[in-house]
Tab-separated table of C-alpha atoms (C1' of nucleotides) in Angstrom:
chain	number	residue	atom	x	y	z
A	1	MET	CA	-31.657	-16.882	-17.682
A	2	PRO	CA	-30.101	-13.913	-19.443
A	3	PRO	CA	-26.465	-13.019	-18.808
A	4	SER	CA	-25.700	-11.179	-15.571
A	5	GLU	CA	-26.200	-7.438	-15.468
A	6	GLU	CA	-22.510	-6.760	-14.876
A	7	TYR	CA	-21.428	-8.856	-17.796
A	8	VAL	CA	-23.877	-7.113	-20.084
A	9	GLU	CA	-22.675	-3.740	-18.833
A	10	SER	CA	-19.001	-4.555	-19.278
A	11	VAL	CA	-19.589	-5.672	-22.844
A	12	LEU	CA	-21.838	-2.793	-23.843
A	13	SER	CA	-19.629	-0.156	-22.228
A	14	LEU	CA	-16.683	-1.492	-24.186
A	15	VAL	CA	-18.627	-1.450	-27.432
A	16	GLU	CA	-19.571	2.170	-26.757
A	17	GLN	CA	-15.881	3.069	-26.671
A	18	ILE	CA	-15.226	1.859	-30.199
A	19	PRO	CA	-14.571	4.980	-32.298
A	20	PRO	CA	-16.450	5.536	-35.564
A	21	GLY	CA	-14.765	3.848	-38.488
A	22	ARG	CA	-13.211	1.200	-36.275
A	23	VAL	CA	-14.447	-2.243	-35.189
A	24	MET	CA	-13.839	-4.994	-32.646
A	25	SER	CA	-14.447	-8.697	-33.111
A	26	TYR	CA	-16.546	-10.777	-30.762
A	27	GLY	CA	-13.469	-12.683	-29.708
A	28	ALA	CA	-11.439	-9.535	-29.065
A	29	ILE	CA	-14.212	-8.177	-26.861
A	30	ALA	CA	-14.388	-11.458	-24.968
A	31	ASP	CA	-10.641	-11.416	-24.412
A	32	TRP	CA	-10.708	-7.819	-23.237
A	33	VAL	CA	-13.509	-8.206	-20.697
A	34	GLY	CA	-11.818	-11.395	-19.508
A	35	ARG	CA	-15.021	-13.322	-19.025
A	36	GLY	CA	-16.979	-15.657	-21.229
A	37	GLY	CA	-16.182	-16.195	-24.878
A	38	PRO	CA	-17.136	-14.923	-28.315
A	39	ARG	CA	-20.449	-16.720	-28.147
A	40	GLN	CA	-21.330	-15.007	-24.871
A	41	VAL	CA	-20.552	-11.642	-26.398
A	42	GLY	CA	-22.754	-12.565	-29.325
A	43	ALA	CA	-25.559	-13.485	-26.957
A	44	VAL	CA	-25.281	-10.132	-25.179
A	45	MET	CA	-25.356	-8.259	-28.479
A	46	ALA	CA	-28.343	-10.240	-29.679
A	47	LEU	CA	-30.308	-9.448	-26.532
A	48	TYR	CA	-29.123	-5.986	-25.484
A	49	GLY	CA	-27.114	-4.658	-28.399
A	50	GLY	CA	-29.925	-2.550	-29.769
A	51	GLY	CA	-28.805	0.559	-27.901
A	52	VAL	CA	-25.184	0.599	-29.036
A	53	ALA	CA	-23.272	0.745	-32.328
A	54	TRP	CA	-23.775	-2.945	-33.099
A	55	TRP	CA	-22.325	-2.540	-36.596
A	56	ARG	CA	-18.907	-1.921	-35.035
A	57	VAL	CA	-18.878	-5.488	-33.707
A	58	VAL	CA	-17.952	-7.944	-36.428
A	59	ARG	CA	-16.628	-11.472	-36.811
A	60	ALA	CA	-12.888	-12.048	-36.661
A	61	ASP	CA	-12.739	-12.252	-40.472
A	62	GLY	CA	-14.590	-8.971	-40.950
A	63	THR	CA	-17.924	-10.420	-42.026
A	64	LEU	CA	-21.253	-9.743	-40.339
A	65	PRO	CA	-24.366	-11.764	-39.607
A	66	ASP	CA	-26.407	-12.094	-42.786
A	67	SER	CA	-29.353	-10.267	-41.296
A	68	HIS	CA	-27.224	-7.204	-40.548
A	69	THR	CA	-25.101	-6.806	-43.661
A	70	GLY	CA	-27.644	-4.622	-45.410
A	71	ARG	CA	-28.313	-2.193	-42.592
A	72	ALA	CA	-24.662	-1.892	-41.622
A	73	ARG	CA	-23.425	-0.800	-45.035
A	74	GLU	CA	-24.916	2.670	-44.716
A	75	ALA	CA	-23.230	3.211	-41.355
A	76	TYR	CA	-19.903	2.034	-42.764
A	77	LEU	CA	-20.112	4.462	-45.658
A	78	GLU	CA	-20.861	7.325	-43.281
A	79	GLU	CA	-18.028	6.464	-40.900
A	80	GLY	CA	-15.566	5.650	-43.626
A	81	THR	CA	-14.901	2.208	-42.238
A	82	PRO	CA	-12.159	0.423	-44.242
A	83	MET	CA	-13.886	-2.225	-46.291
A	84	ARG	CA	-13.203	-4.723	-49.006
A	85	GLY	CA	-15.869	-4.887	-51.671
A	86	ALA	CA	-17.884	-2.015	-50.269
A	87	LEU	CA	-20.148	-2.038	-53.276
A	88	ALA	CA	-20.524	-5.797	-53.362
A	89	ASP	CA	-23.645	-7.494	-52.102
A	90	ARG	CA	-21.560	-9.043	-49.353
A	91	PRO	CA	-19.601	-6.191	-47.756
A	92	ARG	CA	-16.640	-7.196	-45.636
A	93	VAL	CA	-14.814	-4.974	-43.164
A	94	ASP	CA	-11.055	-4.763	-43.649
A	95	ILE	CA	-10.387	-6.053	-40.178
A	96	ARG	CA	-6.652	-5.493	-40.377
A	97	ARG	CA	-7.038	-1.769	-40.815
A	98	ALA	CA	-10.247	-1.255	-38.837
A	99	ALA	CA	-9.478	-3.373	-35.766
A	100	TRP	CA	-9.362	-1.280	-32.619
A	101	PHE	CA	-8.275	-1.881	-29.010
A	102	PRO	CA	-9.110	0.277	-25.986
A	103	ASP	CA	-5.511	1.114	-25.143
A	104	ALA	CA	-4.501	2.023	-28.725
A	105	SER	CA	-6.693	5.040	-29.419
B	1	DG	C1'	-24.171	-36.845	-16.483
B	2	DG	C1'	-25.454	-36.113	-22.101
B	3	DT	C1'	-27.152	-33.302	-25.992
B	4	DG	C1'	-28.353	-29.320	-28.676
B	5	DT	C1'	-27.854	-24.486	-29.839
B	6	DG	C1'	-25.716	-19.811	-30.803
B	7	DA	C1'	-24.799	-11.945	-33.750
B	8	DC	C1'	-18.054	-17.188	-32.709
B	9	DG	C1'	-12.962	-18.750	-34.229
B	10	DC	C1'	-9.712	-21.356	-36.671
B	11	DA	C1'	-7.525	-24.898	-39.251
B	12	DG	C1'	-8.150	-27.964	-43.452
B	13	DG	C1'	-9.504	-29.533	-47.927
C	1	DC	C1'	-14.700	-18.867	-52.574
C	2	DC	C1'	-16.998	-22.896	-50.880
C	3	DC	C1'	-17.864	-26.275	-47.241
C	4	DT	C1'	-16.567	-29.341	-43.000
C	5	DG	C1'	-15.136	-30.382	-38.597
C	6	DC	C1'	-13.692	-29.286	-33.851
C	7	DG	C1'	-12.979	-26.170	-30.030
C	8	DC	C1'	-15.018	-22.856	-27.348
C	9	DC	C1'	-18.398	-20.788	-23.313
C	10	DA	C1'	-22.773	-20.668	-21.121
C	11	DC	C1'	-27.426	-22.213	-20.888
C	12	DA	C1'	-31.702	-24.956	-21.652
C	13	DC	C1'	-33.785	-29.555	-21.716
DNA sequence: GGTGTGACGCAGG
DNA sequence: CCCTGCGCCACAC
């Protein structure tokens, strides 16, 4: 069984609010929606994240899933997302500068 | 009930 | 920087 429709909606709608150049971690999203955990958020993104800015959802340490690092780099360059080692083969978002929360614009 | 599995998180070594 | 181990939530077997 896939996650409930409401849960999927609450997660995706939150992801859609993340401004360009900013990111949220799986755990932060889970805390904000108040249901499930980081792994549930990850499951939602894996199944239904294709329609949103999935590259703005990263791990708490700023890294991304290996399969997405390559495709995300171009988006990061365009949006000017703060990164560490932008030119390295393993790009890493500077989570401390790029982290975003709904109430903090 | 028990076990395994994840687009995870965090503390240790 | 690397690798482990354990906690975590929900689900499938």
